[in-house]
Short mmCIF file of C-alpha atoms in Angstrom, two decimals:
data_model
loop_
_atom_site.label_atom_id
_atom_site.label_comp_id
_atom_site.label_asym_id
_atom_site.label_seq_id
_atom_site.Cartn_x
_atom_site.Cartn_y
_atom_site.Cartn_z
CA MET H 17 341.79 326.69 -68.86
CA ALA H 18 342.11 322.79 -68.17
CA SER H 19 344.27 320.37 -69.53
CA SER H 20 343.05 318.00 -71.88
CA GLN H 21 343.91 315.06 -69.56
CA CYS H 22 341.79 316.63 -66.66
CA CYS H 23 338.85 316.00 -68.59
CA SER H 24 339.60 312.36 -70.10
CA ASN H 25 336.92 309.58 -68.84
CA PRO H 26 334.89 312.22 -67.30
CA PRO H 27 332.50 310.77 -64.40
CA THR H 28 328.15 310.98 -65.25
CA LEU H 29 327.43 312.81 -61.59
CA ASN H 30 325.59 311.45 -59.37
CA PRO H 31 324.26 313.11 -56.75
CA SER H 32 322.72 310.23 -54.63
CA SER H 33 326.13 307.98 -54.90
CA GLY H 34 327.59 307.03 -52.16
CA THR H 35 326.70 305.62 -48.92
CA GLY H 36 326.76 308.55 -47.15
CA HIS H 37 324.82 311.70 -46.88
CA VAL H 38 325.21 315.80 -47.61
CA GLU H 39 324.74 318.59 -45.57
CA ASN H 40 326.27 321.86 -44.81
CA LEU H 41 329.94 322.25 -43.41
CA GLY H 42 331.14 325.54 -43.34
CA GLY H 43 328.83 327.25 -45.35
CA LEU H 44 329.50 324.90 -48.20
CA ASP H 45 327.60 320.86 -49.11
CA SER H 46 329.47 318.50 -48.43
CA TYR H 47 329.39 314.72 -48.79
CA VAL H 48 330.02 313.10 -45.16
CA THR H 49 330.65 309.68 -44.51
CA GLY H 50 332.23 307.35 -41.37
CA SER H 51 331.65 307.42 -38.22
CA PRO H 52 330.13 311.42 -36.71
CA HIS H 53 331.81 310.14 -33.57
CA SER H 54 335.61 309.91 -35.03
CA ASN H 55 337.54 312.29 -34.04
CA LEU H 56 340.18 311.86 -36.33
CA ALA H 57 339.11 313.53 -39.99
CA VAL H 58 340.13 313.52 -44.05
CA LEU H 59 339.15 316.45 -46.28
CA LEU H 60 338.53 314.99 -49.96
CA VAL H 61 339.85 317.74 -51.87
CA SER H 62 338.06 316.75 -55.53
CA ASP H 63 338.66 317.83 -59.03
CA ILE H 64 337.48 319.76 -61.71
CA HIS H 65 334.40 317.86 -61.74
CA GLY H 66 333.40 317.89 -58.20
CA PHE H 67 332.20 316.24 -55.23
CA GLU H 68 329.33 314.18 -57.27
CA ALA H 69 331.79 312.53 -58.76
CA PRO H 70 330.99 307.87 -57.38
CA LYS H 71 334.49 307.04 -57.80
CA LEU H 72 335.86 310.42 -55.71
CA ARG H 73 332.15 309.40 -53.11
CA LYS H 74 333.17 305.48 -53.61
CA LEU H 75 336.95 306.23 -52.75
CA ALA H 76 335.69 308.24 -49.56
CA ASP H 77 333.60 305.64 -48.61
CA LYS H 78 336.86 303.58 -48.27
CA VAL H 79 338.89 305.80 -45.88
CA ALA H 80 335.95 305.97 -43.93
CA ALA H 81 335.37 302.21 -43.64
CA ALA H 82 339.22 302.19 -42.24
CA GLY H 83 337.50 304.66 -38.96
CA PHE H 84 337.52 308.46 -40.41
CA PHE H 85 335.65 310.66 -40.23
CA VAL H 86 335.25 311.79 -44.29
CA VAL H 87 333.96 315.09 -45.76
CA VAL H 88 334.29 316.10 -49.60
CA PRO H 89 332.91 319.90 -50.07
CA ASP H 90 331.64 321.12 -52.82
CA PHE H 91 334.03 323.79 -53.38
CA PHE H 92 332.53 324.87 -57.05
CA ASN H 93 328.99 325.51 -55.68
CA LYS H 94 326.92 323.59 -57.19
CA ASP H 95 329.08 324.96 -60.34
CA PRO H 96 331.68 321.88 -62.00
CA TYR H 97 333.20 321.93 -65.44
CA ALA H 98 331.28 321.19 -68.45
CA PRO H 99 332.49 320.30 -71.13
CA ASP H 100 330.11 322.95 -73.12
CA ASP H 101 332.71 325.66 -71.15
CA ALA H 102 335.80 323.90 -71.75
CA ASN H 103 337.54 327.43 -71.89
CA ARG H 104 336.23 328.50 -68.38
CA PRO H 105 338.93 329.61 -65.64
CA PHE H 106 339.18 327.83 -62.29
CA ASP H 107 340.23 330.00 -59.79
CA ASP H 108 341.98 329.04 -57.04
CA LYS H 109 339.72 330.17 -54.22
CA GLY H 110 339.58 326.61 -52.87
CA PHE H 111 342.32 327.25 -49.92
CA GLU H 112 340.46 330.39 -48.57
CA ALA H 113 336.95 328.40 -48.71
CA ALA H 114 338.53 325.32 -46.69
CA LYS H 115 339.82 327.34 -43.89
CA PRO H 116 336.37 327.76 -42.09
CA PHE H 117 335.57 324.38 -43.53
CA LEU H 118 338.03 322.62 -41.44
CA GLU H 119 337.46 325.53 -38.17
CA ALA H 120 333.19 323.59 -38.82
CA LEU H 121 335.19 320.10 -38.70
CA LYS H 122 337.09 321.07 -35.49
CA SER H 123 333.82 322.33 -33.97
CA LYS H 124 332.75 319.24 -33.85
CA GLY H 125 335.62 317.44 -31.51
CA VAL H 126 337.97 316.62 -34.90
CA SER H 127 341.22 316.50 -33.58
CA ALA H 128 343.77 316.21 -36.39
CA ILE H 129 342.30 316.11 -40.11
CA GLY H 130 344.30 315.12 -43.65
CA ALA H 131 343.21 316.47 -47.02
CA ALA H 132 344.10 314.47 -50.55
CA GLY H 133 343.59 316.96 -53.29
CA PHE H 134 343.17 314.95 -56.95
CA CYS H 135 344.26 317.33 -59.63
CA TRP H 136 342.24 321.03 -59.49
CA GLY H 137 342.66 320.41 -55.27
CA ALA H 138 346.08 319.38 -55.05
CA LYS H 139 346.69 323.04 -55.41
CA VAL H 140 344.27 323.34 -52.55
CA VAL H 141 345.68 321.13 -49.99
CA VAL H 142 349.14 321.80 -50.72
CA GLU H 143 348.02 325.87 -49.33
CA LEU H 144 346.70 323.87 -46.36
CA ALA H 145 349.85 322.42 -45.45
CA LYS H 146 352.35 325.18 -45.72
CA LEU H 147 350.33 326.51 -42.31
CA PRO H 148 349.84 323.82 -41.32
CA LEU H 149 346.74 323.70 -40.92
CA ILE H 150 346.45 320.08 -41.07
CA GLN H 151 348.26 317.23 -40.03
CA ALA H 152 348.83 315.18 -43.28
CA ALA H 153 348.28 315.45 -46.76
CA VAL H 154 348.66 313.40 -50.34
CA LEU H 155 348.45 314.71 -53.85
CA CYS H 156 347.21 312.56 -56.06
CA HIS H 157 348.41 313.57 -60.29
CA PRO H 158 348.77 317.53 -58.79
CA ALA H 159 348.02 320.07 -61.37
CA VAL H 160 348.99 324.00 -60.76
CA VAL H 161 351.60 323.02 -58.04
CA THR H 162 354.87 324.11 -58.29
CA VAL H 163 358.43 323.57 -56.67
CA ASP H 164 358.00 326.95 -54.60
CA ASP H 165 355.33 325.04 -52.40
CA PHE H 166 357.08 321.94 -51.73
CA LYS H 167 359.60 324.54 -50.37
CA GLU H 168 357.29 325.66 -47.91
CA VAL H 169 355.21 322.70 -46.81
CA LYS H 170 355.36 321.77 -42.98
CA VAL H 171 353.31 318.50 -42.49
CA PRO H 172 354.17 314.92 -43.72
CA ILE H 173 353.24 314.72 -47.54
CA SER H 174 353.18 311.82 -49.64
CA ILE H 175 352.69 312.71 -54.20
CA LEU H 176 350.85 310.34 -56.37
CA GLY H 177 352.71 311.02 -60.03
CA ALA H 178 351.51 309.39 -63.38
CA GLU H 179 354.25 308.55 -65.52
CA ILE H 180 351.45 309.47 -68.39
CA ASP H 181 350.95 313.73 -67.42
CA GLN H 182 351.07 316.86 -68.92
CA MET H 183 349.82 318.61 -65.97
CA CYS H 184 352.84 317.21 -63.83
CA PRO H 185 355.36 315.18 -65.75
CA PRO H 186 357.68 312.68 -63.90
CA GLU H 187 360.33 314.66 -64.58
CA VAL H 188 358.27 317.65 -62.45
CA VAL H 189 357.48 314.99 -59.58
CA LYS H 190 361.43 314.06 -59.15
CA GLN H 191 361.82 317.53 -57.84
CA PHE H 192 359.35 317.71 -55.65
CA GLU H 193 361.01 314.76 -54.12
CA ASP H 194 364.03 316.50 -54.14
CA VAL H 195 362.81 319.79 -52.63
CA LEU H 196 361.04 317.37 -50.12
CA THR H 197 364.57 314.51 -49.74
CA ALA H 198 366.60 318.08 -48.71
CA LYS H 199 363.93 318.85 -46.22
CA PRO H 200 364.26 315.70 -43.35
CA GLU H 201 361.69 317.60 -40.65
CA VAL H 202 358.98 316.82 -43.28
CA LYS H 203 358.15 313.08 -43.75
CA SER H 204 357.17 312.88 -47.09
CA HIS H 205 356.75 310.05 -50.06
CA VAL H 206 356.91 310.37 -53.94
CA LYS H 207 355.37 307.83 -55.79
CA ILE H 208 355.44 307.68 -59.74
CA PHE H 209 353.11 304.66 -61.51
CA PRO H 210 354.11 303.28 -64.00
CA LYS H 211 351.97 303.13 -67.39
CA VAL H 212 348.95 305.39 -66.13
CA ALA H 213 347.57 308.73 -66.95
CA HIS H 214 346.97 311.83 -65.30
CA GLY H 215 343.81 311.75 -63.51
CA TRP H 216 343.39 307.69 -62.87
CA THR H 217 342.77 307.58 -59.29
CA VAL H 218 339.19 308.78 -59.53
CA ARG H 219 338.76 308.33 -62.71
CA TYR H 220 340.00 304.44 -63.85
CA ASN H 221 338.15 302.85 -66.44
CA VAL H 222 336.30 300.35 -65.03
CA GLU H 223 337.16 297.92 -67.65
CA ASP H 224 340.71 298.11 -67.91
CA LYS H 225 341.59 295.65 -65.23
CA ALA H 226 345.32 297.12 -65.19
CA ALA H 227 343.94 300.49 -64.77
CA CYS H 228 341.42 299.02 -61.51
CA LYS H 229 344.64 297.68 -59.90
CA ALA H 230 346.20 301.32 -60.33
CA ALA H 231 343.95 302.84 -58.76
CA GLU H 232 343.29 300.97 -55.26
CA GLU H 233 346.59 300.65 -54.97
CA ALA H 234 347.15 304.44 -55.44
CA HIS H 235 344.41 304.42 -52.68
CA GLN H 236 345.65 301.39 -50.34
CA ASP H 237 348.88 304.03 -50.29
CA LEU H 238 346.53 307.30 -49.16
CA LEU H 239 344.82 305.25 -46.73
CA GLU H 240 348.24 303.99 -44.86
CA TRP H 241 349.89 307.73 -45.13
CA PHE H 242 346.93 308.96 -42.99
CA LEU H 243 346.95 306.03 -41.04
CA ASN H 244 350.16 306.84 -40.35
CA HIS H 245 350.18 310.29 -39.77
CA ILE H 246 346.66 311.05 -38.29
CA LYS H 247 346.12 310.62 -34.71
CA SER H 248 344.90 312.16 -31.78
CA LEU H 249 346.17 314.85 -30.50
CA VAL H 250 346.14 314.39 -26.99
CA LYS H 251 346.34 310.63 -25.43
CA ILE H 252 346.18 309.52 -22.04
CA PHE H 253 347.20 306.08 -20.95
CA PRO H 254 347.71 305.76 -16.71
CA GLU H 255 350.69 305.12 -15.25
CA VAL H 256 348.70 303.26 -12.54
CA GLU H 257 347.74 299.11 -12.05
CA PRO H 258 344.56 299.64 -12.40
CA GLU H 259 342.16 298.43 -9.59
CA VAL H 260 340.99 295.11 -11.03
CA ARG H 261 337.92 293.72 -9.13
CA ARG H 262 337.11 289.77 -9.38
CA ASP H 263 334.89 287.98 -6.66
CA ASP H 264 336.10 285.26 -4.47
CA GLU H 265 339.43 285.58 -6.24
CA ALA H 266 341.13 283.69 -3.45
CA ASP H 267 338.94 281.20 -3.76
CA CYS H 268 340.48 280.12 -7.12
CA LYS H 269 344.04 279.95 -8.51
CA VAL H 270 345.37 279.51 -11.76
CA ALA H 271 348.39 276.41 -12.93
CA GLU H 272 349.34 276.61 -16.32
CA GLU H 273 351.06 272.73 -16.50
CA ALA H 274 353.74 271.45 -19.44
CA ASN H 275 351.99 271.41 -22.84
CA GLN H 276 348.06 271.37 -21.37
CA ASP H 277 345.54 274.01 -22.10
CA LEU H 278 345.45 276.96 -19.28
CA VAL H 279 342.94 276.07 -17.01
CA PHE H 280 341.17 277.39 -13.56
CA VAL H 281 341.98 274.71 -10.98
CA PHE H 282 338.60 274.80 -8.03
CA VAL H 283 339.43 274.69 -4.06
CA ASN H 284 336.54 274.99 -3.01
CA SER H 285 333.23 274.23 -2.85
CA GLU H 286 331.19 272.65 -5.30
CA GLU H 287 328.25 276.04 -5.18
CA LYS H 288 331.57 277.56 -5.62
CA LYS H 289 332.99 275.45 -8.93
CA LYS H 290 329.40 276.29 -10.31
CA LYS H 291 329.94 280.28 -10.41
CA GLU H 292 333.43 280.19 -11.17
CA ILE H 293 334.51 279.02 -14.06
CA MET H 294 337.09 278.56 -16.34
CA ALA H 295 337.38 281.70 -18.69
CA SER H 296 336.44 284.75 -17.12
CA SER H 297 333.09 286.87 -17.52
CA GLU H 298 334.84 289.37 -19.41
CA CYS H 299 334.81 286.57 -22.30
CA CYS H 300 331.10 286.46 -22.39
CA SER H 301 330.27 290.16 -21.26
CA ASN H 302 327.29 291.37 -24.18
CA PRO H 303 327.46 288.84 -26.38
CA PRO H 304 326.37 288.97 -30.65
CA ALA H 305 323.37 288.58 -31.57
CA LEU H 306 324.76 285.72 -34.09
CA ASN H 307 323.88 286.48 -37.78
CA PRO H 308 324.52 283.79 -40.27
CA SER H 309 323.76 286.35 -43.40
CA SER H 310 325.74 289.36 -42.02
CA GLY H 311 328.31 291.41 -43.84
CA SER H 312 328.81 292.43 -47.41
CA GLY H 313 331.02 289.70 -48.39
CA HIS H 314 329.91 285.58 -48.31
CA VAL H 315 330.37 282.28 -46.95
CA GLU H 316 332.54 279.59 -48.75
CA LYS H 317 334.82 276.61 -48.22
CA LEU H 318 338.99 277.49 -47.59
CA GLY H 319 340.78 274.66 -46.19
CA GLY H 320 338.11 272.59 -44.97
CA PHE H 321 336.15 275.51 -42.97
CA ASP H 322 333.51 277.35 -43.85
CA SER H 323 335.23 281.07 -44.52
CA TYR H 324 333.43 284.85 -44.02
CA VAL H 325 335.59 285.81 -47.30
CA THR H 326 335.14 290.04 -48.24
CA GLY H 327 337.15 291.89 -50.50
CA SER H 328 338.80 292.01 -54.06
CA PRO H 329 339.22 288.45 -54.85
CA ASP H 330 342.35 289.82 -57.06
CA SER H 331 343.96 291.54 -54.21
CA LYS H 332 347.81 289.09 -53.80
CA LEU H 333 347.74 290.49 -49.87
CA ALA H 334 345.25 288.42 -47.74
CA VAL H 335 344.46 289.21 -43.30
CA LEU H 336 343.29 286.31 -41.82
CA LEU H 337 340.31 287.44 -38.73
CA VAL H 338 340.82 284.95 -35.50
CA HIS H 339 337.34 285.03 -33.76
CA ASP H 340 337.19 284.77 -30.56
CA ALA H 341 334.89 282.45 -28.40
CA PHE H 342 331.34 283.52 -30.37
CA GLY H 343 332.68 282.40 -33.55
CA TYR H 344 332.79 283.61 -37.01
CA GLU H 345 328.69 284.84 -37.24
CA ALA H 346 329.52 287.68 -35.36
CA PRO H 347 328.02 290.49 -36.91
CA LYS H 348 330.88 293.11 -35.79
CA ALA H 349 333.81 290.83 -35.87
CA ARG H 350 332.03 290.80 -40.14
CA MET H 351 331.52 294.47 -39.79
CA LEU H 352 335.34 294.52 -38.99
CA ALA H 353 336.69 291.87 -42.05
CA ASP H 354 334.67 294.20 -44.43
CA LYS H 355 336.03 297.06 -42.92
CA ILE H 356 339.66 295.72 -43.59
CA ALA H 357 338.85 294.86 -47.16
CA ALA H 358 337.98 298.08 -48.16
CA ALA H 359 341.70 299.14 -47.73
CA GLY H 360 341.93 296.44 -50.26
CA PHE H 361 343.44 292.98 -48.74
CA ILE H 362 340.82 290.20 -49.20
CA VAL H 363 339.76 289.12 -45.79
CA VAL H 364 339.03 285.80 -43.88
CA LEU H 365 337.14 284.66 -41.15
CA PRO H 366 336.94 281.41 -40.67
CA ASP H 367 334.97 279.09 -38.51
CA PHE H 368 337.37 277.16 -36.33
CA PHE H 369 334.91 275.86 -34.12
CA ASN H 370 333.27 273.64 -37.01
CA ARG H 371 329.25 275.23 -35.65
CA ASP H 372 330.17 275.09 -31.96
CA PRO H 373 331.13 278.91 -31.09
CA PHE H 374 330.51 278.75 -27.20
CA ASN H 375 326.57 279.14 -26.34
CA GLY H 376 327.03 281.52 -23.20
CA ASP H 377 326.78 278.96 -20.82
CA LEU H 378 329.17 279.69 -18.29
CA ALA H 379 328.64 276.46 -16.29
CA SER H 380 329.46 274.81 -19.93
CA ILE H 381 333.03 276.71 -20.79
CA PRO H 382 335.56 273.80 -19.03
CA VAL H 383 334.00 271.19 -21.56
CA TRP H 384 333.58 273.72 -24.28
CA ILE H 385 337.31 274.82 -23.83
CA LYS H 386 338.30 271.33 -23.74
CA ALA H 387 336.87 270.84 -27.46
CA HIS H 388 337.93 273.89 -28.84
CA ALA H 389 341.18 274.61 -27.19
CA PRO H 390 342.72 277.90 -29.06
CA ASP H 391 346.71 276.59 -28.71
CA LYS H 392 345.62 274.20 -31.78
CA THR H 393 344.27 277.07 -33.83
CA ILE H 394 347.48 276.75 -35.40
CA GLU H 395 347.27 273.50 -37.28
CA ASP H 396 343.53 274.42 -38.17
CA ALA H 397 345.11 278.42 -39.39
CA LYS H 398 347.66 276.33 -41.82
CA LEU H 399 345.05 274.79 -44.01
CA VAL H 400 343.39 278.16 -44.57
CA ILE H 401 346.88 279.97 -44.90
CA GLU H 402 347.85 277.14 -47.84
CA ALA H 403 344.24 277.37 -49.53
CA LEU H 404 344.69 281.09 -49.72
CA LYS H 405 348.23 281.01 -51.23
CA SER H 406 346.83 278.86 -53.64
CA LYS H 407 344.16 281.21 -54.86
CA GLY H 408 347.85 283.49 -55.20
CA VAL H 409 347.98 285.28 -51.78
CA SER H 410 351.27 286.69 -51.78
CA ALA H 411 351.74 287.76 -47.62
CA ILE H 412 349.50 287.58 -45.04
CA GLY H 413 348.91 289.25 -41.39
CA ALA H 414 346.52 287.99 -39.32
CA VAL H 415 344.71 289.20 -36.19
CA GLY H 416 343.20 287.39 -33.32
CA PHE H 417 340.24 288.18 -30.52
CA CYS H 418 340.49 287.03 -27.08
CA TRP H 419 340.44 283.35 -27.75
CA GLY H 420 342.07 283.87 -31.03
CA GLY H 421 344.76 285.72 -30.16
CA LYS H 422 346.76 282.27 -29.03
CA GLY H 423 346.38 280.48 -32.57
CA VAL H 424 347.79 284.02 -34.04
CA VAL H 425 350.70 284.59 -32.23
CA GLU H 426 351.34 280.85 -32.76
CA LEU H 427 351.94 281.36 -36.29
CA ALA H 428 353.80 284.32 -35.89
CA LYS H 429 356.49 282.28 -34.39
CA HIS H 430 356.88 280.67 -37.71
CA ASP H 431 356.83 282.50 -41.52
CA PHE H 432 353.27 280.92 -41.85
CA ILE H 433 352.49 285.38 -42.05
CA GLN H 434 353.88 288.53 -42.47
CA ALA H 435 352.35 290.54 -39.58
CA ALA H 436 350.57 289.61 -36.47
CA VAL H 437 347.53 291.59 -33.67
CA LEU H 438 346.76 290.80 -31.18
CA CYS H 439 343.84 292.26 -29.30
CA HIS H 440 342.67 291.89 -25.48
CA PRO H 441 344.75 288.23 -26.32
CA SER H 442 343.82 285.40 -23.38
CA PHE H 443 346.30 282.66 -23.23
CA VAL H 444 348.75 283.94 -24.31
CA THR H 445 352.33 283.66 -22.12
CA LEU H 446 355.71 285.45 -22.15
CA ASP H 447 357.56 282.67 -23.95
CA ASP H 448 354.79 283.07 -26.88
CA ILE H 449 356.03 286.20 -26.70
CA LYS H 450 359.55 285.75 -26.87
CA ALA H 451 358.75 283.22 -30.01
CA VAL H 452 357.71 286.05 -32.36
CA LYS H 453 359.65 286.32 -35.49
CA VAL H 454 356.94 288.95 -37.18
CA PRO H 455 355.79 292.37 -36.55
CA ILE H 456 352.82 292.11 -33.60
CA SER H 457 351.03 294.68 -32.27
CA VAL H 458 349.50 294.20 -29.02
CA LEU H 459 345.88 295.80 -27.95
CA GLY H 460 345.08 295.50 -24.48
CA ALA H 461 342.71 297.04 -22.37
CA GLU H 462 343.65 298.72 -19.10
CA ILE H 463 340.27 296.81 -17.29
CA ASP H 464 341.38 292.81 -18.35
CA GLN H 465 341.23 289.54 -16.08
CA LEU H 466 343.08 287.58 -18.76
CA THR H 467 345.34 289.57 -19.94
CA PRO H 468 346.26 293.04 -17.74
CA PRO H 469 348.14 295.83 -17.83
CA GLU H 470 350.78 294.76 -16.01
CA VAL H 471 351.44 291.74 -18.10
CA VAL H 472 350.92 293.68 -21.59
CA LYS H 473 354.10 295.56 -20.03
CA GLN H 474 355.55 292.95 -19.87
CA PHE H 475 354.83 291.45 -23.72
CA GLU H 476 356.19 295.21 -24.51
CA GLU H 477 359.35 294.82 -22.66
CA VAL H 478 360.10 291.19 -24.38
CA LEU H 479 359.60 292.74 -27.26
CA THR H 480 361.93 296.41 -26.49
CA ALA H 481 364.36 293.58 -26.29
CA LYS H 482 363.90 292.82 -29.56
CA PRO H 483 364.48 295.26 -31.45
CA GLU H 484 365.24 293.63 -34.49
CA ILE H 485 361.09 292.11 -34.28
CA LYS H 486 358.98 295.97 -35.15
CA SER H 487 356.69 295.81 -32.67
CA HIS H 488 353.76 297.85 -30.89
CA VAL H 489 351.50 297.18 -27.69
CA LYS H 490 348.49 299.70 -26.51
CA ILE H 491 346.65 299.83 -23.42
CA PHE H 492 343.98 301.57 -23.46
CA PRO H 493 342.24 303.22 -20.86
CA LYS H 494 338.29 302.78 -19.39
CA ILE H 495 337.83 299.91 -21.74
CA ALA H 496 336.87 296.61 -20.73
CA HIS H 497 338.31 292.73 -22.64
CA GLY H 498 336.58 291.72 -25.56
CA TRP H 499 335.23 295.72 -26.89
CA THR H 500 337.32 295.58 -29.89
CA LEU H 501 333.88 293.42 -31.46
CA ARG H 502 331.83 293.29 -28.13
CA TYR H 503 331.54 297.45 -27.61
CA ASN H 504 327.65 298.64 -26.71
CA ASP H 505 326.83 300.62 -29.25
CA GLU H 506 324.84 303.45 -27.79
CA ASP H 507 328.16 303.62 -25.11
CA GLU H 508 330.11 306.32 -27.67
CA ALA H 509 333.05 306.04 -25.77
CA ALA H 510 332.90 302.36 -26.08
CA VAL H 511 332.25 303.14 -29.77
CA LYS H 512 335.34 305.22 -30.11
CA ALA H 513 337.59 302.75 -28.51
CA ALA H 514 336.82 300.30 -31.04
CA GLU H 515 337.24 302.49 -33.64
CA GLU H 516 340.66 303.56 -32.78
CA ALA H 517 341.43 299.81 -32.31
CA HIS H 518 340.47 298.98 -35.75
CA GLN H 519 342.21 301.66 -36.62
CA ASP H 520 345.82 301.02 -35.63
CA LEU H 521 344.71 297.62 -36.51
CA LEU H 522 344.55 298.58 -40.36
CA GLY H 523 347.10 300.64 -39.68
CA TRP H 524 349.42 298.00 -38.69
CA PHE H 525 348.89 295.54 -42.04
CA LEU H 526 348.44 298.42 -44.65
CA GLU H 527 352.10 298.27 -42.97
CA HIS H 528 353.55 295.48 -42.85
CA ILE H 529 351.36 293.60 -45.23
CA LYS H 530 353.49 294.04 -48.52
#
């Protein structure tokens, strides 16, 4: 029989809730959300109220927004808990039903799986974690779980408990922690949330601001655990230098003058000048169709700049996106902003070009770049950061794409931000990297004329020599500069690489923006 806490604030079940859909997987009807191309999956095992609970599906959508393929099976086969049958026993067959379900996921190309269990579902997940059939586990206000269960766990596991919990009181959660601490080979995380009751992660009262905040914090912890511990099982990064082709490369050279923009010096005919332009053609490939109405957020003034804003206005944690040459109305940039916001951040994407993004005319680049010098972005960004802090934001991360990479690395030299990510950066030098003072991640492309792999590896060597600065450097194989925001939707491999980069980016911010 379920505890009264298991039944408090029951959800109004809605088979149409969520942005995903229902399909049959491994013999079970399942709510499915997220990219079907992702090879990283998260299994959510419901509490006794089942897979049609709207808040559970909302959480599934939030996890999916981080790049996972998320599934919520109906382990009760259309027979969840009903108040008029409160004495009904709940069996422990969920674990057996989960095994063919996991096989069905793997048959779709999924290579790594995490699982989160809520109340009743925690028992299923802890059993999976013993074999291991999954790569990471999260238990939220678990029920029917014992100390002996944790002695057998073999995968990274996080336990999120409640201070007010009859099913699994804090003193029991602390016993779980003692067992896990004695197993250093298994990564673990145990946290007891104060002033909340059993079930709070999926049955919080939306009118209770404190309860909502606690639930959001738990969701962020859960997502961060999965981002840190669910990885592709096989990654191949080429050691050889890629062949990079550039027509008439000998006809131009790069000169960097002190305190000036990075410019190309052309040394050939007027006809060559028209063909050879300041920025690589990679910067301009697959340009977006700008749309001022794109995204689920809104536009408002921040620090004097029109800015696309998305996410909870109550969040104390913010992420600043610094766009590439195409500006802040690019739909995929806004889509990524929405994805980051779903993890609990307030996200801002300012228009640093003041309605003058690059128009696609290659011959106009020298004039355009002179008007929009990337190394001057720091002064504009500081105004936006001050505006965020005036709204109560206490920690900020920043990510820059191509043109925006220079502005973000400049911010990272000071204490204006707490974490930085550079995606296929342009104009960034070794001296810039040497001056970085905050945790930084560099995501480069194998095919990149502006910042080729050998340059990215030099960045890595500089950062490795600075152990006091946490860093992460990754070169994505077989993709080109700009892929994180300007991938081709019809190219499955490109979409998959972009989603992987988005997941790396989000994981970095969840780890370092506190």
